PDB file of C-alpha atoms in Angstrom:
ATOM      1  CA  MET A  27     135.784 -59.455-158.674  1.00 50.00           C
ATOM      2  CA  SER A  28     134.078 -56.871-156.474  1.00 61.00           C
ATOM      3  CA  ILE A  29     130.322 -56.829-156.133  1.00 76.00           C
ATOM      4  CA  ARG A  30     128.333 -53.690-155.470  1.00 84.00           C
ATOM      5  CA  GLN A  31     125.564 -53.527-152.951  1.00 90.00           C
ATOM      6  CA  PHE A  32     122.120 -54.771-154.037  1.00 94.00           C
ATOM      7  CA  GLN A  33     119.456 -52.050-154.102  1.00 93.00           C
ATOM      8  CA  ALA A  34     116.541 -53.903-152.544  1.00 91.00           C
ATOM      9  CA  GLN A  35     114.424 -50.947-151.790  1.00 91.00           C
ATOM     10  CA  ARG A  36     114.088 -50.188-155.570  1.00 91.00           C
ATOM     11  CA  MET A  37     112.465 -53.553-156.350  1.00 92.00           C
ATOM     12  CA  GLN A  38     108.836 -53.247-157.553  1.00 93.00           C
ATOM     13  CA  ALA A  39     106.412 -55.921-156.283  1.00 93.00           C
ATOM     14  CA  PRO A  40     105.506 -58.720-158.745  1.00 92.00           C
ATOM     15  CA  ARG A  41     102.094 -58.488-160.355  1.00 89.00           C
ATOM     16  CA  ASP A  42      99.335 -59.927-158.168  1.00 90.00           C
ATOM     17  CA  PHE A  43     101.763 -60.232-155.260  1.00 94.00           C
ATOM     18  CA  ILE A  44     100.455 -61.947-152.119  1.00 93.00           C
ATOM     19  CA  ALA A  45     102.362 -61.741-148.855  1.00 94.00           C
ATOM     20  CA  ILE A  46     103.341 -64.911-146.956  1.00 96.00           C
ATOM     21  CA  PRO A  47     103.562 -65.662-143.269  1.00 95.00           C
ATOM     22  CA  ASN A  48     106.817 -65.582-141.370  1.00 96.00           C
ATOM     23  CA  THR A  49     107.122 -69.308-140.843  1.00 97.00           C
ATOM     24  CA  PRO A  50     110.026 -71.626-141.807  1.00 97.00           C
ATOM     25  CA  ILE A  51     109.970 -72.590-145.519  1.00 98.00           C
ATOM     26  CA  CYS A  52     112.057 -73.854-148.371  1.00 98.00           C
ATOM     27  CA  VAL A  53     112.247 -72.035-151.705  1.00 98.00           C
ATOM     28  CA  GLU A  54     113.006 -73.283-155.240  1.00 98.00           C
ATOM     29  CA  ILE A  55     114.049 -70.659-157.781  1.00 98.00           C
ATOM     30  CA  GLY A  56     113.464 -71.524-161.392  1.00 97.00           C
ATOM     31  CA  ALA A  57     111.247 -74.394-160.633  1.00 97.00           C
ATOM     32  CA  GLY A  58     110.398 -75.050-164.179  1.00 95.00           C
ATOM     33  CA  LYS A  59     107.487 -77.500-164.787  1.00 95.00           C
ATOM     34  CA  GLY A  60     107.693 -78.499-161.027  1.00 95.00           C
ATOM     35  CA  LYS A  61     109.267 -81.940-161.219  1.00 96.00           C
ATOM     36  CA  HIS A  62     111.615 -81.344-158.254  1.00 97.00           C
ATOM     37  CA  ALA A  63     108.936 -79.411-156.351  1.00 96.00           C
ATOM     38  CA  LEU A  64     106.620 -82.393-156.460  1.00 96.00           C
ATOM     39  CA  LEU A  65     109.401 -84.884-155.632  1.00 95.00           C
ATOM     40  CA  PHE A  66     110.617 -82.854-152.678  1.00 96.00           C
ATOM     41  CA  THR A  67     107.186 -82.170-151.163  1.00 96.00           C
ATOM     42  CA  GLY A  68     106.266 -85.804-151.667  1.00 94.00           C
ATOM     43  CA  GLN A  69     109.410 -86.850-149.696  1.00 95.00           C
ATOM     44  CA  ASN A  70     108.970 -84.086-147.104  1.00 95.00           C
ATOM     45  CA  PRO A  71     105.146 -83.763-146.733  1.00 93.00           C
ATOM     46  CA  GLN A  72     105.379 -81.430-143.706  1.00 94.00           C
ATOM     47  CA  THR A  73     107.798 -79.012-145.300  1.00 97.00           C
ATOM     48  CA  VAL A  74     106.379 -75.875-146.944  1.00 97.00           C
ATOM     49  CA  LEU A  75     107.983 -75.234-150.386  1.00 98.00           C
ATOM     50  CA  TYR A  76     107.454 -72.095-152.511  1.00 98.00           C
ATOM     51  CA  ALA A  77     108.386 -72.970-156.077  1.00 98.00           C
ATOM     52  CA  ILE A  78     109.084 -69.838-158.209  1.00 98.00           C
ATOM     53  CA  GLU A  79     108.951 -69.870-162.038  1.00 97.00           C
ATOM     54  CA  ARG A  80     109.134 -66.700-164.294  1.00 95.00           C
ATOM     55  CA  THR A  81     108.200 -68.363-167.575  1.00 95.00           C
ATOM     56  CA  LYS A  82     104.393 -68.487-167.986  1.00 95.00           C
ATOM     57  CA  GLU A  83     104.386 -71.680-170.025  1.00 96.00           C
ATOM     58  CA  LYS A  84     106.401 -73.612-167.548  1.00 96.00           C
ATOM     59  CA  PHE A  85     104.524 -72.184-164.609  1.00 95.00           C
ATOM     60  CA  VAL A  86     101.159 -73.287-166.132  1.00 95.00           C
ATOM     61  CA  ALA A  87     102.644 -76.812-166.532  1.00 94.00           C
ATOM     62  CA  MET A  88     103.718 -76.851-162.945  1.00 95.00           C
ATOM     63  CA  GLN A  89     100.179 -75.683-161.896  1.00 92.00           C
ATOM     64  CA  LYS A  90      98.590 -78.502-163.892  1.00 93.00           C
ATOM     65  CA  GLN A  91     100.927 -81.098-162.335  1.00 89.00           C
ATOM     66  CA  HIS A  92     100.108 -79.791-158.932  1.00 88.00           C
ATOM     67  CA  GLN A  93      96.370 -79.976-159.609  1.00 88.00           C
ATOM     68  CA  LEU A  94      96.763 -83.630-160.750  1.00 87.00           C
ATOM     69  CA  ASP A  95      98.981 -84.505-157.718  1.00 84.00           C
ATOM     70  CA  THR A  96      98.062 -82.054-154.984  1.00 84.00           C
ATOM     71  CA  ARG A  97     100.577 -81.323-152.302  1.00 88.00           C
ATOM     72  CA  GLU A  98      99.197 -79.328-149.213  1.00 90.00           C
ATOM     73  CA  HIS A  99     102.423 -77.506-148.639  1.00 95.00           C
ATOM     74  CA  LEU A 100     103.507 -76.767-152.114  1.00 96.00           C
ATOM     75  CA  HIS A 101     103.010 -73.161-153.442  1.00 96.00           C
ATOM     76  CA  PRO A 102     103.734 -72.568-157.098  1.00 96.00           C
ATOM     77  CA  ILE A 103     104.545 -68.844-157.621  1.00 97.00           C
ATOM     78  CA  HIS A 104     104.552 -67.133-161.099  1.00 97.00           C
ATOM     79  CA  ALA A 105     107.025 -64.293-160.640  1.00 96.00           C
ATOM     80  CA  ASP A 106     110.535 -63.123-161.203  1.00 96.00           C
ATOM     81  CA  ALA A 107     112.546 -64.461-158.237  1.00 96.00           C
ATOM     82  CA  LEU A 108     114.345 -61.253-157.353  1.00 96.00           C
ATOM     83  CA  PRO A 109     111.333 -58.910-156.546  1.00 96.00           C
ATOM     84  CA  TRP A 110     109.396 -61.831-155.057  1.00 97.00           C
ATOM     85  CA  VAL A 111     112.183 -62.625-152.632  1.00 97.00           C
ATOM     86  CA  VAL A 112     112.574 -59.015-151.611  1.00 97.00           C
ATOM     87  CA  HIS A 113     108.775 -58.497-151.076  1.00 97.00           C
ATOM     88  CA  ALA A 114     107.964 -61.878-149.591  1.00 97.00           C
ATOM     89  CA  LEU A 115     110.710 -63.298-147.412  1.00 97.00           C
ATOM     90  CA  PHE A 116     111.705 -62.398-143.940  1.00 97.00           C
ATOM     91  CA  PRO A 117     115.282 -62.341-142.620  1.00 98.00           C
ATOM     92  CA  ALA A 118     116.539 -65.872-141.730  1.00 98.00           C
ATOM     93  CA  GLN A 119     113.243 -67.477-142.714  1.00 98.00           C
ATOM     94  CA  VAL A 120     114.358 -70.023-145.288  1.00 98.00           C
ATOM     95  CA  GLU A 121     115.782 -73.521-144.389  1.00 98.00           C
ATOM     96  CA  GLN A 122     116.777 -74.348-147.921  1.00 98.00           C
ATOM     97  CA  PHE A 123     117.020 -72.713-151.329  1.00 98.00           C
ATOM     98  CA  PHE A 124     117.212 -74.792-154.434  1.00 98.00           C
ATOM     99  CA  ILE A 125     118.727 -73.345-157.645  1.00 98.00           C
ATOM    100  CA  LEU A 126     118.889 -76.320-160.001  1.00 98.00           C
ATOM    101  CA  TYR A 127     120.391 -75.925-163.454  1.00 98.00           C
ATOM    102  CA  PRO A 128     120.029 -72.131-163.786  1.00 96.00           C
ATOM    103  CA  ASN A 129     120.637 -70.357-167.065  1.00 94.00           C
ATOM    104  CA  PRO A 130     124.494 -70.195-167.257  1.00 93.00           C
ATOM    105  CA  GLU A 131     124.243 -66.731-168.884  1.00 93.00           C
ATOM    106  CA  PRO A 132     127.123 -67.416-171.290  1.00 92.00           C
ATOM    107  CA  HIS A 133     127.078 -63.828-172.636  1.00 93.00           C
ATOM    108  CA  ASN A 134     126.436 -62.045-169.344  1.00 93.00           C
ATOM    109  CA  PRO A 135     128.534 -63.520-166.511  1.00 93.00           C
ATOM    110  CA  ALA A 136     127.339 -60.712-164.159  1.00 92.00           C
ATOM    111  CA  GLN A 137     123.907 -62.354-164.213  1.00 94.00           C
ATOM    112  CA  ARG A 138     125.120 -65.686-162.736  1.00 96.00           C
ATOM    113  CA  TRP A 139     123.823 -66.217-159.246  1.00 97.00           C
ATOM    114  CA  LEU A 140     127.002 -65.963-157.242  1.00 97.00           C
ATOM    115  CA  ASN A 141     128.212 -62.973-159.342  1.00 96.00           C
ATOM    116  CA  MET A 142     125.080 -60.888-158.549  1.00 95.00           C
ATOM    117  CA  PRO A 143     124.764 -58.302-155.683  1.00 95.00           C
ATOM    118  CA  PHE A 144     121.301 -59.997-154.993  1.00 97.00           C
ATOM    119  CA  PHE A 145     123.121 -63.145-153.689  1.00 98.00           C
ATOM    120  CA  GLU A 146     123.980 -61.190-150.526  1.00 97.00           C
ATOM    121  CA  PHE A 147     120.243 -60.486-150.041  1.00 97.00           C
ATOM    122  CA  LEU A 148     119.448 -64.177-150.684  1.00 98.00           C
ATOM    123  CA  LEU A 149     121.901 -65.117-147.889  1.00 98.00           C
ATOM    124  CA  SER A 150     120.130 -62.762-145.476  1.00 98.00           C
ATOM    125  CA  ARG A 151     116.834 -64.667-145.941  1.00 98.00           C
ATOM    126  CA  LEU A 152     118.570 -68.017-145.145  1.00 98.00           C
ATOM    127  CA  GLN A 153     118.460 -69.451-141.605  1.00 98.00           C
ATOM    128  CA  PRO A 154     121.800 -70.010-139.760  1.00 98.00           C
ATOM    129  CA  ASN A 155     122.980 -73.480-140.824  1.00 98.00           C
ATOM    130  CA  GLY A 156     120.515 -73.301-143.778  1.00 98.00           C
ATOM    131  CA  THR A 157     121.630 -74.422-147.174  1.00 98.00           C
ATOM    132  CA  ILE A 158     121.629 -73.415-150.827  1.00 98.00           C
ATOM    133  CA  THR A 159     121.777 -76.253-153.416  1.00 98.00           C
ATOM    134  CA  LEU A 160     123.176 -74.989-156.758  1.00 98.00           C
ATOM    135  CA  ALA A 161     123.352 -77.664-159.542  1.00 98.00           C
ATOM    136  CA  SER A 162     124.784 -77.343-163.088  1.00 98.00           C
ATOM    137  CA  ASN A 163     125.957 -79.567-165.886  1.00 98.00           C
ATOM    138  CA  ILE A 164     128.732 -77.002-166.848  1.00 97.00           C
ATOM    139  CA  PRO A 165     131.915 -77.534-165.045  1.00 97.00           C
ATOM    140  CA  GLU A 166     133.080 -73.943-165.580  1.00 96.00           C
ATOM    141  CA  TYR A 167     129.901 -72.598-163.914  1.00 97.00           C
ATOM    142  CA  ILE A 168     130.466 -74.714-160.831  1.00 98.00           C
ATOM    143  CA  SER A 169     134.185 -73.768-160.717  1.00 97.00           C
ATOM    144  CA  GLU A 170     133.466 -70.149-160.940  1.00 97.00           C
ATOM    145  CA  ALA A 171     130.786 -70.405-158.223  1.00 98.00           C
ATOM    146  CA  GLU A 172     133.349 -72.203-155.952  1.00 98.00           C
ATOM    147  CA  GLN A 173     135.851 -69.394-156.462  1.00 97.00           C
ATOM    148  CA  GLN A 174     133.233 -66.744-155.568  1.00 97.00           C
ATOM    149  CA  LEU A 175     132.300 -68.725-152.360  1.00 98.00           C
ATOM    150  CA  ILE A 176     135.946 -68.656-151.416  1.00 97.00           C
ATOM    151  CA  ASP A 177     136.928 -65.179-152.485  1.00 96.00           C
ATOM    152  CA  VAL A 178     133.819 -63.096-152.093  1.00 96.00           C
ATOM    153  CA  TRP A 179     131.193 -64.769-149.943  1.00 97.00           C
ATOM    154  CA  LYS A 180     133.552 -66.682-147.551  1.00 97.00           C
ATOM    155  CA  LEU A 181     131.124 -69.502-147.239  1.00 98.00           C
ATOM    156  CA  PRO A 182     131.671 -73.301-146.569  1.00 98.00           C
ATOM    157  CA  TYR A 183     130.316 -75.700-149.161  1.00 98.00           C
ATOM    158  CA  GLN A 184     130.431 -79.255-150.391  1.00 98.00           C
ATOM    159  CA  LYS A 185     130.826 -80.141-153.972  1.00 98.00           C
ATOM    160  CA  GLN A 186     129.069 -83.301-155.107  1.00 98.00           C
ATOM    161  CA  LYS A 187     128.804 -85.338-158.284  1.00 98.00           C
ATOM    162  CA  ILE A 188     125.146 -86.051-159.004  1.00 98.00           C
ATOM    163  CA  ALA A 189     124.353 -89.760-159.413  1.00 97.00           C
ATOM    164  CA  ALA A 190     123.676 -90.987-162.896  1.00 96.00           C
ATOM    165  CA  ASP A 191     120.160 -92.192-161.936  1.00 96.00           C
ATOM    166  CA  SER A 192     119.112 -88.923-160.325  1.00 97.00           C
ATOM    167  CA  ALA A 193     115.879 -87.436-161.868  1.00 95.00           C
ATOM    168  CA  ARG A 194     115.031 -84.241-160.037  1.00 96.00           C
ATOM    169  CA  THR A 195     114.368 -82.044-162.999  1.00 96.00           C
ATOM    170  CA  HIS A 196     113.668 -82.522-166.749  1.00 94.00           C
ATOM    171  CA  PHE A 197     117.059 -80.896-167.498  1.00 95.00           C
ATOM    172  CA  GLU A 198     118.873 -83.237-165.038  1.00 97.00           C
ATOM    173  CA  ILE A 199     117.386 -86.333-166.758  1.00 97.00           C
ATOM    174  CA  LYS A 200     118.367 -85.002-170.168  1.00 97.00           C
ATOM    175  CA  TYR A 201     121.993 -84.117-169.253  1.00 97.00           C
ATOM    176  CA  LEU A 202     122.587 -87.384-167.354  1.00 97.00           C
ATOM    177  CA  GLU A 203     121.161 -89.416-170.244  1.00 97.00           C
ATOM    178  CA  ARG A 204     123.650 -87.690-172.493  1.00 97.00           C
ATOM    179  CA  GLY A 205     126.480 -88.788-170.158  1.00 97.00           C
ATOM    180  CA  GLU A 206     127.303 -85.205-168.977  1.00 97.00           C
ATOM    181  CA  LEU A 207     128.883 -84.486-165.667  1.00 97.00           C
ATOM    182  CA  CYS A 208     126.279 -82.871-163.376  1.00 98.00           C
ATOM    183  CA  GLN A 209     127.486 -81.423-160.139  1.00 98.00           C
ATOM    184  CA  GLN A 210     126.084 -79.490-157.239  1.00 98.00           C
ATOM    185  CA  LEU A 211     127.286 -77.211-154.488  1.00 98.00           C
ATOM    186  CA  ILE A 212     125.707 -77.481-151.115  1.00 98.00           C
ATOM    187  CA  ILE A 213     126.424 -74.049-149.592  1.00 98.00           C
ATOM    188  CA  THR A 214     125.947 -73.623-145.795  1.00 98.00           C
ATOM    189  CA  LYS A 215     125.374 -70.343-143.943  1.00 98.00           C
ATOM    190  CA  PRO A 216     127.377 -70.467-140.642  1.00 98.00           C
ATOM    191  CA  GLU A 217     125.783 -69.439-137.368  1.00 96.00           C
ATOM    192  CA  ALA A 218     127.697 -66.154-137.012  1.00 95.00           C
ATOM    193  CA  TYR A 219     127.421 -65.168-140.755  1.00 97.00           C
ATOM    194  CA  THR A 220     126.240 -61.538-141.187  1.00 96.00           C
ATOM    195  CA  THR A 221     124.961 -59.566-144.297  1.00 96.00           C
ATOM    196  CA  ARG A 222     123.990 -55.958-144.835  1.00 95.00           C
ATOM    197  CA  PHE A 223     120.440 -57.012-145.070  1.00 96.00           C
ATOM    198  CA  ASP A 224     119.939 -58.859-141.814  1.00 97.00           C
ATOM    199  CA  ASP A 225     117.536 -56.293-140.521  1.00 95.00           C
ATOM    200  CA  PHE A 226     115.809 -55.572-143.872  1.00 95.00           C
ATOM    201  CA  ALA A 227     112.106 -56.365-143.460  1.00 93.00           C
ATOM    202  CA  PRO A 228     110.180 -57.665-146.444  1.00 93.00           C
ATOM    203  CA  LEU A 229     108.515 -54.927-148.538  1.00 85.00           C
ATOM    204  CA  GLN A 230     105.348 -57.003-148.632  1.00 83.00           C
ATOM    205  CA  GLY A 231     104.111 -55.374-151.884  1.00 68.00           C
ATOM    206  CA  GLN A 232     104.454 -51.804-150.541  1.00 70.00           C
ATOM    207  CA  ASN A 233     105.513 -50.435-153.932  1.00 53.00           C
ATOM    208  CA  ALA A 234     102.444 -51.961-155.624  1.00 47.00           C
ATOM    209  CA  GLN A 235     100.291 -50.587-152.929  1.00 44.00           C
ATOM    210  CA  GLU A 236     101.788 -47.091-153.189  1.00 45.00           C
ATOM    211  CA  LYS A 237     101.161 -47.100-156.940  1.00 42.00           C
ATOM    212  CA  ARG A 238      97.488 -47.926-156.314  1.00 41.00           C
ATOM    213  CA  ASP A 239      97.168 -45.176-153.778  1.00 39.00           C
ATOM    214  CA  VAL A 240      98.497 -42.473-156.138  1.00 36.00           C
TER     215      VAL A 240
END
């Protein structure tokens, strides 16, 4: 399966976009109601985590949880992940990406994370030796991602079975209670790995600013 080049420069800034500093961070894509984000920042209190959620209802729930249990370095973000990543993140800035139980896109395989041109851009934002954690309860999703890592992205990874008592997300709890097999791929970016976006600076809301200036 060949993958065309991602058109980063065409991405419009998310509404109410706010730029972030170029410091080491972690990013969770599709953070839902924020269960993993709160767990992670509780276990890693000095680590900055940006938790992105597109659905307003889930984002509001995450915000409420964050207000009840404040984490200094947790930043909930209400946005679509693709434009936010393009506008906000610097090359080799991210220590870890988390993509936990993404929509398997059963009717649109091209929208699965490792099938998208955007995945190359995501890799450009990852530090050397940084990791992407991709979790799913669908064996075929994991198998396809493995094949893409081997054939297309040429990346090393570890495949792990998720423990039955793991409780990182509401989906994970539900799937494990049903007795489903939950697995994750820990994908590592080698030191010498290169992408076509390694020198692509963040747009920092430029498109939105240009619209306002017109």
